Structures are given as structure tokens and as C-alpha cells.
Coordinates of C-alpha atoms and ligand atoms in Angstrom, one line a residue:
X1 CA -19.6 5.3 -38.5
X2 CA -18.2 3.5 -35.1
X3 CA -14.8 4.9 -34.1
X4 CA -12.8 1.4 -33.3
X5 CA -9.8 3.6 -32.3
X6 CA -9.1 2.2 -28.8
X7 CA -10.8 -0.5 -28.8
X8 CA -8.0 -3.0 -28.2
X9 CA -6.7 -1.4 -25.6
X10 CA -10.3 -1.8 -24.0
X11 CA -10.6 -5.0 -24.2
X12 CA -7.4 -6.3 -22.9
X13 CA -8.2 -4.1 -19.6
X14 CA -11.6 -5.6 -19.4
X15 CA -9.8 -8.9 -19.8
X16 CA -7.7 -8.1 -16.9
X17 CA -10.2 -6.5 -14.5
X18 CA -11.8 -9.8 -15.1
X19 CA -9.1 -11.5 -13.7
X20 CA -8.8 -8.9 -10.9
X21 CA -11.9 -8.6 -9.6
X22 CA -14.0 -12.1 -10.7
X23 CA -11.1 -14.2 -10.2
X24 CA -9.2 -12.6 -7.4
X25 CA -5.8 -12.7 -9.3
X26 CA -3.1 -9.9 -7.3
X27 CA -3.7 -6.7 -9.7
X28 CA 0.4 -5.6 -10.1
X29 CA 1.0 -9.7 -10.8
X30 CA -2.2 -10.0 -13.4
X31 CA -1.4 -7.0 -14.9
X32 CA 2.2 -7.2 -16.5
X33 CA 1.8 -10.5 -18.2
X34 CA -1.3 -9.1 -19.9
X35 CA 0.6 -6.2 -21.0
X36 CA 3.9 -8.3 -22.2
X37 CA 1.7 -10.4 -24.5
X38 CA -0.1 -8.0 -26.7
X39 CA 0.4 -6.0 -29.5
X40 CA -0.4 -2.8 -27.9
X41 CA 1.9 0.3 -28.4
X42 CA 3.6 1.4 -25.2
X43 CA 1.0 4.5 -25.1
X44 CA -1.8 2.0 -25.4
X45 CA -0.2 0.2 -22.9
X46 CA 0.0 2.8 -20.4
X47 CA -3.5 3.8 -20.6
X48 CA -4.5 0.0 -19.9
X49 CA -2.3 0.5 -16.8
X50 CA -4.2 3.0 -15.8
X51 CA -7.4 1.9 -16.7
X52 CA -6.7 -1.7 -14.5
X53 CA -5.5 0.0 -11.6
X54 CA -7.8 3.1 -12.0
X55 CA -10.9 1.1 -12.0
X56 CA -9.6 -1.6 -9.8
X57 CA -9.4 1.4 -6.9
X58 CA -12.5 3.3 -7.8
X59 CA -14.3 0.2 -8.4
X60 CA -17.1 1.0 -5.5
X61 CA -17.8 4.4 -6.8
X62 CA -17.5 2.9 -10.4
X63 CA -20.5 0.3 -9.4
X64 CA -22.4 2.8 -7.9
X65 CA -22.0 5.4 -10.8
X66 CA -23.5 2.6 -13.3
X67 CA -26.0 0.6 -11.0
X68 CA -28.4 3.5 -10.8
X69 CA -29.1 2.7 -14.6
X70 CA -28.3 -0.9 -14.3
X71 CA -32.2 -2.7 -14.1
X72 CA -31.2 -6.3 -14.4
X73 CA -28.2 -8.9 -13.6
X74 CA -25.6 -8.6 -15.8
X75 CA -22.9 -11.0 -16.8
X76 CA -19.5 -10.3 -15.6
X77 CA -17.9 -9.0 -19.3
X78 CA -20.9 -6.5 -19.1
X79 CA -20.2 -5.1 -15.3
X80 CA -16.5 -5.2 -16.5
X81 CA -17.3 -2.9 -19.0
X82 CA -19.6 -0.4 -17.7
X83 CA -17.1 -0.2 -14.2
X84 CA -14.1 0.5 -17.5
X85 CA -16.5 3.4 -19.1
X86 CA -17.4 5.1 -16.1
X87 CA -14.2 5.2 -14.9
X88 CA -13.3 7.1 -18.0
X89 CA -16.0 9.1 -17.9
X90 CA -16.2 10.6 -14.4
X91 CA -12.6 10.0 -13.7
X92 CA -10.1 10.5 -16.9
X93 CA -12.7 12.4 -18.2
X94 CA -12.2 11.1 -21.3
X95 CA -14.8 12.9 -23.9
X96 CA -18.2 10.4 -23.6
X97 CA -18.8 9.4 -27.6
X98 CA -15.2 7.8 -27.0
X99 CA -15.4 6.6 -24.0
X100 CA -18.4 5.0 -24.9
X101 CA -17.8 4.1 -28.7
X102 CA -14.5 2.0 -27.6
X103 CA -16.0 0.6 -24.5
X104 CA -19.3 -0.7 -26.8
X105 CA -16.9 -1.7 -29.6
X106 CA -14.9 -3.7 -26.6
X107 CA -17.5 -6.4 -25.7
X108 CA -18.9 -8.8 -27.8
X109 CA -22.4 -10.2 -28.7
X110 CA -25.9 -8.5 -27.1
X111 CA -24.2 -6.8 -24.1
X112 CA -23.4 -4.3 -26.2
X113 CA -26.7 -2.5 -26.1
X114 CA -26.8 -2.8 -22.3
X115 CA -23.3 -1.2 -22.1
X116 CA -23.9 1.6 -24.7
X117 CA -27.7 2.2 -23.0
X118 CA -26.2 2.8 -19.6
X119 CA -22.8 4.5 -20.2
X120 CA -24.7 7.3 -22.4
X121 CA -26.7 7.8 -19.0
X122 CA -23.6 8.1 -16.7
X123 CA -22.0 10.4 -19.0
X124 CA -24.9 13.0 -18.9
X125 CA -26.1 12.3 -15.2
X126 CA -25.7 14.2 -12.1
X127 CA -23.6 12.4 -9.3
X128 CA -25.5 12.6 -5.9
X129 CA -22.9 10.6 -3.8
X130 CA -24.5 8.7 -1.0
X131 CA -21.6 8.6 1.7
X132 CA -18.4 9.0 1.9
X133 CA -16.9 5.7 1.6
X134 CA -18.8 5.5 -1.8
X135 CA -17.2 8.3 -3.3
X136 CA -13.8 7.6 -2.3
X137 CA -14.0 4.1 -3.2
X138 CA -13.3 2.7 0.2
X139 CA -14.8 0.3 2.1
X140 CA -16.9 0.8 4.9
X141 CA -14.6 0.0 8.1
X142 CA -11.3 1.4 6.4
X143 CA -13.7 5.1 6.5
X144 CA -15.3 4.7 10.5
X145 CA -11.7 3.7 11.6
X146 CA -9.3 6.0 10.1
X147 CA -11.9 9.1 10.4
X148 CA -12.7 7.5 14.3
X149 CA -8.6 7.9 14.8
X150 CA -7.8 10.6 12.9
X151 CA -10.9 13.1 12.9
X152 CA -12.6 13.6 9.6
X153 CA -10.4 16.7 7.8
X154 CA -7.4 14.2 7.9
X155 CA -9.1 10.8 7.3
X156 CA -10.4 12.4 4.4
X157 CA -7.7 14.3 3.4
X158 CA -5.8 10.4 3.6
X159 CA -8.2 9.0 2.0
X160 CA -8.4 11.0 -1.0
X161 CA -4.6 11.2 -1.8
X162 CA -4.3 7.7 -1.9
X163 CA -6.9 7.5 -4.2
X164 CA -3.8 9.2 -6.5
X165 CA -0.8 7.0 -8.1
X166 CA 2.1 7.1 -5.9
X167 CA 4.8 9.1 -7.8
X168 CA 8.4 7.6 -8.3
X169 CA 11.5 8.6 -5.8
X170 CA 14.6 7.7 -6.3
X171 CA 17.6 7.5 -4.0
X172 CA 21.1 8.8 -5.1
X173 CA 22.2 5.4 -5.4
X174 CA 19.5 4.8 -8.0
X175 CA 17.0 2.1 -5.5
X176 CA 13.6 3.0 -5.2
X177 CA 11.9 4.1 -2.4
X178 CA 9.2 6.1 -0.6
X179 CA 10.6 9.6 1.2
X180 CA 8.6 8.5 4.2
X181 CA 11.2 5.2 4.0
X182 CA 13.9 7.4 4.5
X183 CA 12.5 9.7 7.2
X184 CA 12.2 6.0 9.0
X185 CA 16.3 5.0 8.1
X186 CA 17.0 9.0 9.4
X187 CA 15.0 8.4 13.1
X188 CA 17.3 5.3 13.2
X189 CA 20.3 7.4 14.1
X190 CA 22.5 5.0 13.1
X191 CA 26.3 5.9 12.5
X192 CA 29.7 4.8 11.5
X193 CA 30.3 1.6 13.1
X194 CA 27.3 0.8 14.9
X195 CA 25.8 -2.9 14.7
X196 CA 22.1 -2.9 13.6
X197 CA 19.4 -5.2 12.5
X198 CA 16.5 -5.0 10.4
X199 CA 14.4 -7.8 11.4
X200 CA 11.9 -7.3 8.8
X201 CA 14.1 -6.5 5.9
X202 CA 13.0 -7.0 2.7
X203 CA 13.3 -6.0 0.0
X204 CA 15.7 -4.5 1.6
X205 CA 14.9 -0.3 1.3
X206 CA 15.7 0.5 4.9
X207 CA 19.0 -2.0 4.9
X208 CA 20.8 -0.7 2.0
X209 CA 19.9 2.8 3.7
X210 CA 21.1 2.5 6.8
X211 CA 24.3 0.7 5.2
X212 CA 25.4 3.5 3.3
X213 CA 25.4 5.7 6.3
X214 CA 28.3 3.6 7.5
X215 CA 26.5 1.3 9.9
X216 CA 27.1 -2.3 9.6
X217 CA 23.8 -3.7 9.0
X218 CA 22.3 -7.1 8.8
X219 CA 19.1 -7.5 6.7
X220 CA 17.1 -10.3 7.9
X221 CA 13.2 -11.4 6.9
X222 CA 10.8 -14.5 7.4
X223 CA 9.9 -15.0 3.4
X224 CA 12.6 -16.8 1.7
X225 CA 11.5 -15.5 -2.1
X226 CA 11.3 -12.1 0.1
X227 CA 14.9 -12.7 0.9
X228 CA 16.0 -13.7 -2.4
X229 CA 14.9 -10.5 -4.1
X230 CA 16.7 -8.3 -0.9
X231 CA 20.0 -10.1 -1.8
X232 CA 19.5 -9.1 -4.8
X233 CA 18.7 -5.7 -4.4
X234 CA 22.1 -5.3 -1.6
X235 CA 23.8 -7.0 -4.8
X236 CA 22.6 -4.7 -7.4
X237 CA 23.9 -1.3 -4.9
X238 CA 26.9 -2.9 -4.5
X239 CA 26.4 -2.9 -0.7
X240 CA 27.8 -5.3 1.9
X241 CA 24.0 -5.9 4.0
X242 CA 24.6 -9.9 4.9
X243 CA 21.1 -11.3 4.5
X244 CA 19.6 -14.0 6.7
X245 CA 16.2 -15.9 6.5
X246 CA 14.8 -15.9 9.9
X247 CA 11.4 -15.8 11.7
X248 CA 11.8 -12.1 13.5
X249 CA 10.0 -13.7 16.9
X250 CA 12.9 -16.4 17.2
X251 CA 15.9 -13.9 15.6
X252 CA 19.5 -16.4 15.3
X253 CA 21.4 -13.7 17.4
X254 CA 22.9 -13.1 20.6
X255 CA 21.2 -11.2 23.2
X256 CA 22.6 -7.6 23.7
X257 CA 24.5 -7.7 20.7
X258 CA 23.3 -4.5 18.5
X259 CA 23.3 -0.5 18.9
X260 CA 19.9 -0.2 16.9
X261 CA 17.4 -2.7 15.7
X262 CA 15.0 -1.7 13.4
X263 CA 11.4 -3.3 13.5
X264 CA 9.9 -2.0 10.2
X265 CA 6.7 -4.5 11.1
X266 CA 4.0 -6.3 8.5
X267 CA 0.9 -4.1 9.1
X268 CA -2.4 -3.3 7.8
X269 CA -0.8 -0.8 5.2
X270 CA -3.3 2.0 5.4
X271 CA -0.7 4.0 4.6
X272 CA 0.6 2.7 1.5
X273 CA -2.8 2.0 -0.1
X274 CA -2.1 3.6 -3.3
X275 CA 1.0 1.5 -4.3
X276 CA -1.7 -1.9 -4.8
X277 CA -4.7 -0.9 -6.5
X278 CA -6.7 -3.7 -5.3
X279 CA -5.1 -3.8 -1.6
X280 CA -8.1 -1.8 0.4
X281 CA -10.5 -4.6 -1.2
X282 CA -8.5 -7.3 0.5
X283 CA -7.2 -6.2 3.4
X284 CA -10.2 -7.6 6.0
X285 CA -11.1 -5.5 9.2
X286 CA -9.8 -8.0 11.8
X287 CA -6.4 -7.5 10.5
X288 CA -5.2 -4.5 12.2
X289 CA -6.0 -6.5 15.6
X290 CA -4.4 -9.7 14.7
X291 CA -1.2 -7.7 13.5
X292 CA -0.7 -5.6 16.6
X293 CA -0.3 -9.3 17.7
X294 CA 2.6 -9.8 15.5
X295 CA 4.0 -6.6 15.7
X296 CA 4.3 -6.9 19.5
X297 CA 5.9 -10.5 19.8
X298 CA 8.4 -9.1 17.2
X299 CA 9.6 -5.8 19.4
X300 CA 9.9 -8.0 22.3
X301 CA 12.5 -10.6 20.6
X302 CA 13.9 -7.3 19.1
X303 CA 14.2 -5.8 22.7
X304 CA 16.2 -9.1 23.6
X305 CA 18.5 -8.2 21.0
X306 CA 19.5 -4.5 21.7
X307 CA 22.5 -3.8 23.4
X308 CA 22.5 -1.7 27.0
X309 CA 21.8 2.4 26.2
X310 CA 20.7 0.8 22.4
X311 CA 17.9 2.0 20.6
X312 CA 14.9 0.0 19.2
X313 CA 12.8 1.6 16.2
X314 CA 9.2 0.4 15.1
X315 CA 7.9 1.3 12.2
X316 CA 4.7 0.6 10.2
X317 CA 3.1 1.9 6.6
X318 CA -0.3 2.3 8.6
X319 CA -2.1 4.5 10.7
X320 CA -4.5 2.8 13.1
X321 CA -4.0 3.1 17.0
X322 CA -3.4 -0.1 17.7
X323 CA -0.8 -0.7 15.1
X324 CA 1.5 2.1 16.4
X325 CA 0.3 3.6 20.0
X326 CA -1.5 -0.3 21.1
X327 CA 1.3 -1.7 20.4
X328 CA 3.5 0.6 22.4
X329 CA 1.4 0.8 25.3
X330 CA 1.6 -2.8 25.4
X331 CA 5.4 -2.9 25.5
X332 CA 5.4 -0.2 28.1
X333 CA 3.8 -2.6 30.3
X334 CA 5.8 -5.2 29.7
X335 CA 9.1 -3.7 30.2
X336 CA 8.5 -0.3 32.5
X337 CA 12.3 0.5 32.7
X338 CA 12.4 1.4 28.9
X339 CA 13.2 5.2 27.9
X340 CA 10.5 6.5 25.6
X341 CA 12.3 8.5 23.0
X342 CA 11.1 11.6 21.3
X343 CA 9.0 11.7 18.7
X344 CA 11.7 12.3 15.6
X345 CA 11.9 15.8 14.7
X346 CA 11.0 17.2 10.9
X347 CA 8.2 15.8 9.3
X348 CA 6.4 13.9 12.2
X349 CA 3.4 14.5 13.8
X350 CA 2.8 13.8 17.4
X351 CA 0.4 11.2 18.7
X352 CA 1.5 10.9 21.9
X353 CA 5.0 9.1 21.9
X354 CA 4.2 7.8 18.5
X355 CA 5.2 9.9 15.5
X356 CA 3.1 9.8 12.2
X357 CA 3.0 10.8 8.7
X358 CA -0.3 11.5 6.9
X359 CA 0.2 10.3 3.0
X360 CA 1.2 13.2 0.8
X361 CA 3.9 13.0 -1.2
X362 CA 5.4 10.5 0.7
X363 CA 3.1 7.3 2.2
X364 CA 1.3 7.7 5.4
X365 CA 3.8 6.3 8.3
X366 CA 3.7 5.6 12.3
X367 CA 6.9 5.2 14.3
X368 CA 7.9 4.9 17.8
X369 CA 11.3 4.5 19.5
X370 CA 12.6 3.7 22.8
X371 CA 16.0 3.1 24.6
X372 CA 17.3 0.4 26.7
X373 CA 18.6 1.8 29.8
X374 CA 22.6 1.1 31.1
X375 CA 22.0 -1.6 33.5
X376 CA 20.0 -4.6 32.4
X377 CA 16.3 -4.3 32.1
Ligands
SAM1 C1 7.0 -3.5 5.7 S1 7.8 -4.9 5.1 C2 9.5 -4.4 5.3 C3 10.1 -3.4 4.4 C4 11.6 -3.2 4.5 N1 12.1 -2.9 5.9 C5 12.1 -2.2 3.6 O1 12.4 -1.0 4.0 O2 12.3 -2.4 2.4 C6 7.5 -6.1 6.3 C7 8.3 -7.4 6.1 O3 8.1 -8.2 7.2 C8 8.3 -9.5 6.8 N2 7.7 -10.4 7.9 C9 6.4 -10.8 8.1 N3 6.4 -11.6 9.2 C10 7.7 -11.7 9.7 C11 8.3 -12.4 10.8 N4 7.5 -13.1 11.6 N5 9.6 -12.3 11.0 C12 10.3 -11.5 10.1 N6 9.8 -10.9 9.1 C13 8.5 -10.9 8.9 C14 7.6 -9.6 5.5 O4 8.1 -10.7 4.7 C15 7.9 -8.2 4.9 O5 9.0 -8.4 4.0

């Protein structure tokens, strides 16, 4: 007799790794709705969770797991399935007569056979893995770039944690946010009384952190839904963070006006790649490039901003050169008279001037700081 004990839950993740990956729907927006409308208990609903974004990530190492016993086309419910079973198989390890026997009870009509045929092969094959990218579910260019930068032992070493699920921090004041967030708010250095800006605010993490030190901080960000939710998360703490909607290359501020400004820039996010399951399959391999571009016409309207013997901060949630040390060289260039800063002391790394965290249990980080000198620059 067929166990059908889990079979529900199969099918609504099939149903939204459909959605995922065929119809290129945003996994962490797909996902929830999915979840809200069905009957599933919460457990069931947590293993869908982590069946979507388990399979979402691994989904490369999940194709290549089945396609060795995979002989013709198959129709997207099928490939659906067999990515879902091998994912339980090699990676929750579920035991295979249920992995399989829910996954087969999951899809309907005559790709059952093909489903139960090849999962039953996965579970008792051997796993020759033919590169690394393949293994870690990565794409090639995300692979050559970080293990060009960083050397192998810590591009792997990346690599592989954020193939985990971020775990959960929480602030004393009850917000959410990444330790790595805070190490940024700490190389700030802002204290009582000084005027800062984050020009890239929301949702608002690095504001409401810098505000509770005693600074008085303006939060400000191009996206106005972006700004929307910030408000609302400075109203939820209580804190007094003004908000302003503003493109961060044209800020609405006078010149010389702020001790710090904070430049917590839109990046690549090779850092942070285990907060979106389906981010690395997105993100294209131009976009470090065209973000440096970004990131540098934001530091200098930023520069414009910070007062004589003021600090500007730049921070990104990546780790390729020329998000963090291009960009930097760059500025050098551009304004020679600017005092490069130490690279902040505790958890940082050295690269240079450029600090950086590998991901661990925080996400991986870059930062770099310099000072404006007395007289104008
Ligand atoms: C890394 S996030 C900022 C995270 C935030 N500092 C925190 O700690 O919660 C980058 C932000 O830059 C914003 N952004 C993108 N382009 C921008 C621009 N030209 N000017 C200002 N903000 C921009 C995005 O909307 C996004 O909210």
C-alpha cells in the first residue's frame, strides 16, 4: 500500500517551484500566498518552505542529480518533481520509499512512472560531481569570480555557507537585522549629536541604528514603496529617523551639512545570497560592472554632502573588487585630498583600504571609509 502521508504538502511545493522557476515569479513573494491559502498544518507548512527555497537554491545540482537518469524531455510538472525528490533525497535526507512515495503520489497522470523510475535511481546512486559550481549550485561566473578575488579556500568556504538558511538576529529593540548590519552602523562612529545621512536607507536597519546611538539621522531612499515600509519600520521602534524620497545622485541637501554620511549602496549582493533563494539565478554577470557605476556617482554626491573633517562610509552586501576596492580607487582619483581611513577594527578583514566580511554567521560585507580634510577639498 502507497503511503499518501505528505503528499499535499508535495504538491503545493511543486506548484510553487513551478511558479519560481517556469514562470519567473520572486520566490519570498510566490511563496507566502501559496502557504496562506492552503490547508496545510504549520509543520507541513514549514517543510514546503523549505522544500521551495531548498530546491529553488540547489536547483543546478538538483538537475544534475536527476538528468543522469533522465533519457527524454520531460514536461515541466515532471522536472518539478524529480528537482523536489532529489532535493529530499541527497539534501534533507529524507528516507527514499518516502521521499519517493509522496513525490510519485504528488504528480498526476503518466509522469508518475517517469518520476518514480528515476528518483529510485538517485536515491541508490553514487554522486560523481563534475565541478564545482555544479555541486554548490552556483552558476558558472558567480564561481570564476569570487574564487578569482578571493582564492579558492574562501570562495568556497562563501559559497557553501550561503548555500545554508540565514539564521534570525534580533536587535534589543526587537528589528531585525544581520550582525554584519551592525558592524557597518559601529564603523560609522556616529555619536550624540552629530548630523548623518543614510542615502540609501531603507528599510531602514542602519537608520534606526545609528538613531539610537544618539545621532540625529535622516533616512533617505530612491524607491518610494521602499520608503513607505522604512517609515514604517522608524514608526514601529518608536524612533525619530525623518524619511525623505530622493534619488541618492541628486540628494535635496545642502553641501557641507553632515558629520557622517552613510552610503550603504545597491550591489550585486554576493554577500547576502542566502537570504533570496532564487537571487544567484538572477543576478546577471554584467551587473557588478554596471553597479560600481552607481555606487560611484552616489559617493560623489555623498562627498558633496559631508561636512569639513566629516566622514563618509560605503558599504555593500557583496564581495567583488570592483564593488568595494574599484570603486574606491575610482574616488581616490577623483578627489586626491581625501583621508583614507582605517580599515574598522574587530571583525574585518583587510583588502587593502577596504574592509570585508566573509558570510558566516553574519552575511558577507565590504566597507571603506574616508575623511574630508579641514579646508575645502
Ligand atoms: C542595501 S539597500 C540599503 C539597506 C539599508 N541601508 C538598511 O540598512 O536597511 C540599498 C538601497 O538603495 C536604494 N537605492 C537604489 N538606487 C538608489 C539611488 N539612486 N538613490 C538612493 N537609493 C537608491 C534601494 O532602493 C535600496 O533600498
Amino acid at each position: 500500500m502507497t503511503n499518501t502521508s505528505g503528499v499535499p504538502a508535495r504538491r503545493l511545493a511543486i506548484k510553487a517551484l513551478r511558479r519560481i522557476v517556469d514562470d519567473g515569479a520572486y520566490a519570498n513573494l510566490a511563496l507566502p500566498p501559496l502557504l496562506d491559502r492552503s490547508s496545510l498544518d504549520e509543520r507541513d507548512k514549514r517543510l514546503v518552505t523549505e522544500l521551495v527555497y531548498g530546491t529553488t537554491r540547489m536547483l543546478r545540482a538538483c538537475d544534475f542529480l536527476v538528468d543522469r537518469f533522465v533519457l527524454d524531455e520531460v514536461d515541466p510538472e515532471v522536472r518539478a518533481a524529480l528537482r523536489l525528490g532529489a532535493y529530499q533525497l541527497h539534501y534533507l535526507r529524507v528516507p527514499s520509499h518516502a521521499a519517493v512515495d509522496a513525490t510519485v503520489g504528488a504528480v498526476k497522470g503518466r509522469g508518475k512512472s517517469v518520476v518514480n523510475a528515476v528518483l529510485r535511481r538517485v536515491a541508490d546512486a553514487e554522486v560523481a560531481w563534475p565541478d564545482l559550481a555544479t555541486e554548490l549550485s552556483y552558476p558558472d561566473w558567480i564561481v570564476a569570480l569570487l574564487t578569482k578575488e578571493l582564492g579558492a579556500e574562501k570562495a568556497t568556504r562563501a559559497l557553501v555557507t550561503m548555500n545554508e538558511a540565514a539564521s534570525v538576529h534580533t536587535r534589543d529593540d526587537g528589528y531585525v537585522q544581520d550582525p554584519a548590519s551592525q558592524l557597518v552602523a559601529d564603523a560609522v562612529e556616529a555619536k550624540a549629536g552629530h548630523r548623518v545621512i543614510d542615502l540609501c536607507a531603507a528599510p531602514g536597519g542602519k537608520a534606526t541604528d545609528l538613531a539610537s546611538r544618539g545621532a540625529a539621522v535622516i533616512a533617505s531612499d530612491l524607491r518610494p514603496n521602499r520608503v513607505r515600509l522604512t517609515k514604517r519600520n522608524i514608526d514601529g521602534l518608536g524612533a525619530a529617523v525623518p524619511v525623505v524620497t530622493a534619488d541618492g545622485r541628486q540628494p535635496p541637501f545642502r553641501a557641507g551639512t553632515f558629520d557622517r554620511v552613510l552610503i550603504d549602496a545597491p550591489c550585486s549582493g554576493l554577500g547576502s545570497l542566502r537570504r533570496r533563494a532564487d537571487a544567484r539565478w538572477r543576478i546577471e554577470a554584467d551587473a557588478p560592472a554596471r553597479l560600481a557605476d552607481l555606487q560611484f556617482d552616489l559617493v560623489v554626491a555623498g562627498l558633496d554632502l559631508v561636512k569639513p573633517g566629516g566622514t563618509l562610509v560605503f558599504s555593500v552586501c557583496t564581495l567583488t573588487n570592483v564593488e568595494s576596492t574599484g570603486v574606491l580607487a575610482a574616488v581616490r582619483e577623483h578627489f586626491p585630498t581625501l583621508e583614507l581611513l582605517p580599515v574598522p577594527a574587530g571583525s574585518w578583514e583587510a583588502k587593502g583600504a577596504v574592509g570585508y566580511l566573509l558570510p558566516d554567521e553574519h552575511d558577507g560585507m565590504s566597507i571603506w571609509r574616508v575623511r574630508k580634510p579641514m579646508s575645502a577639498a
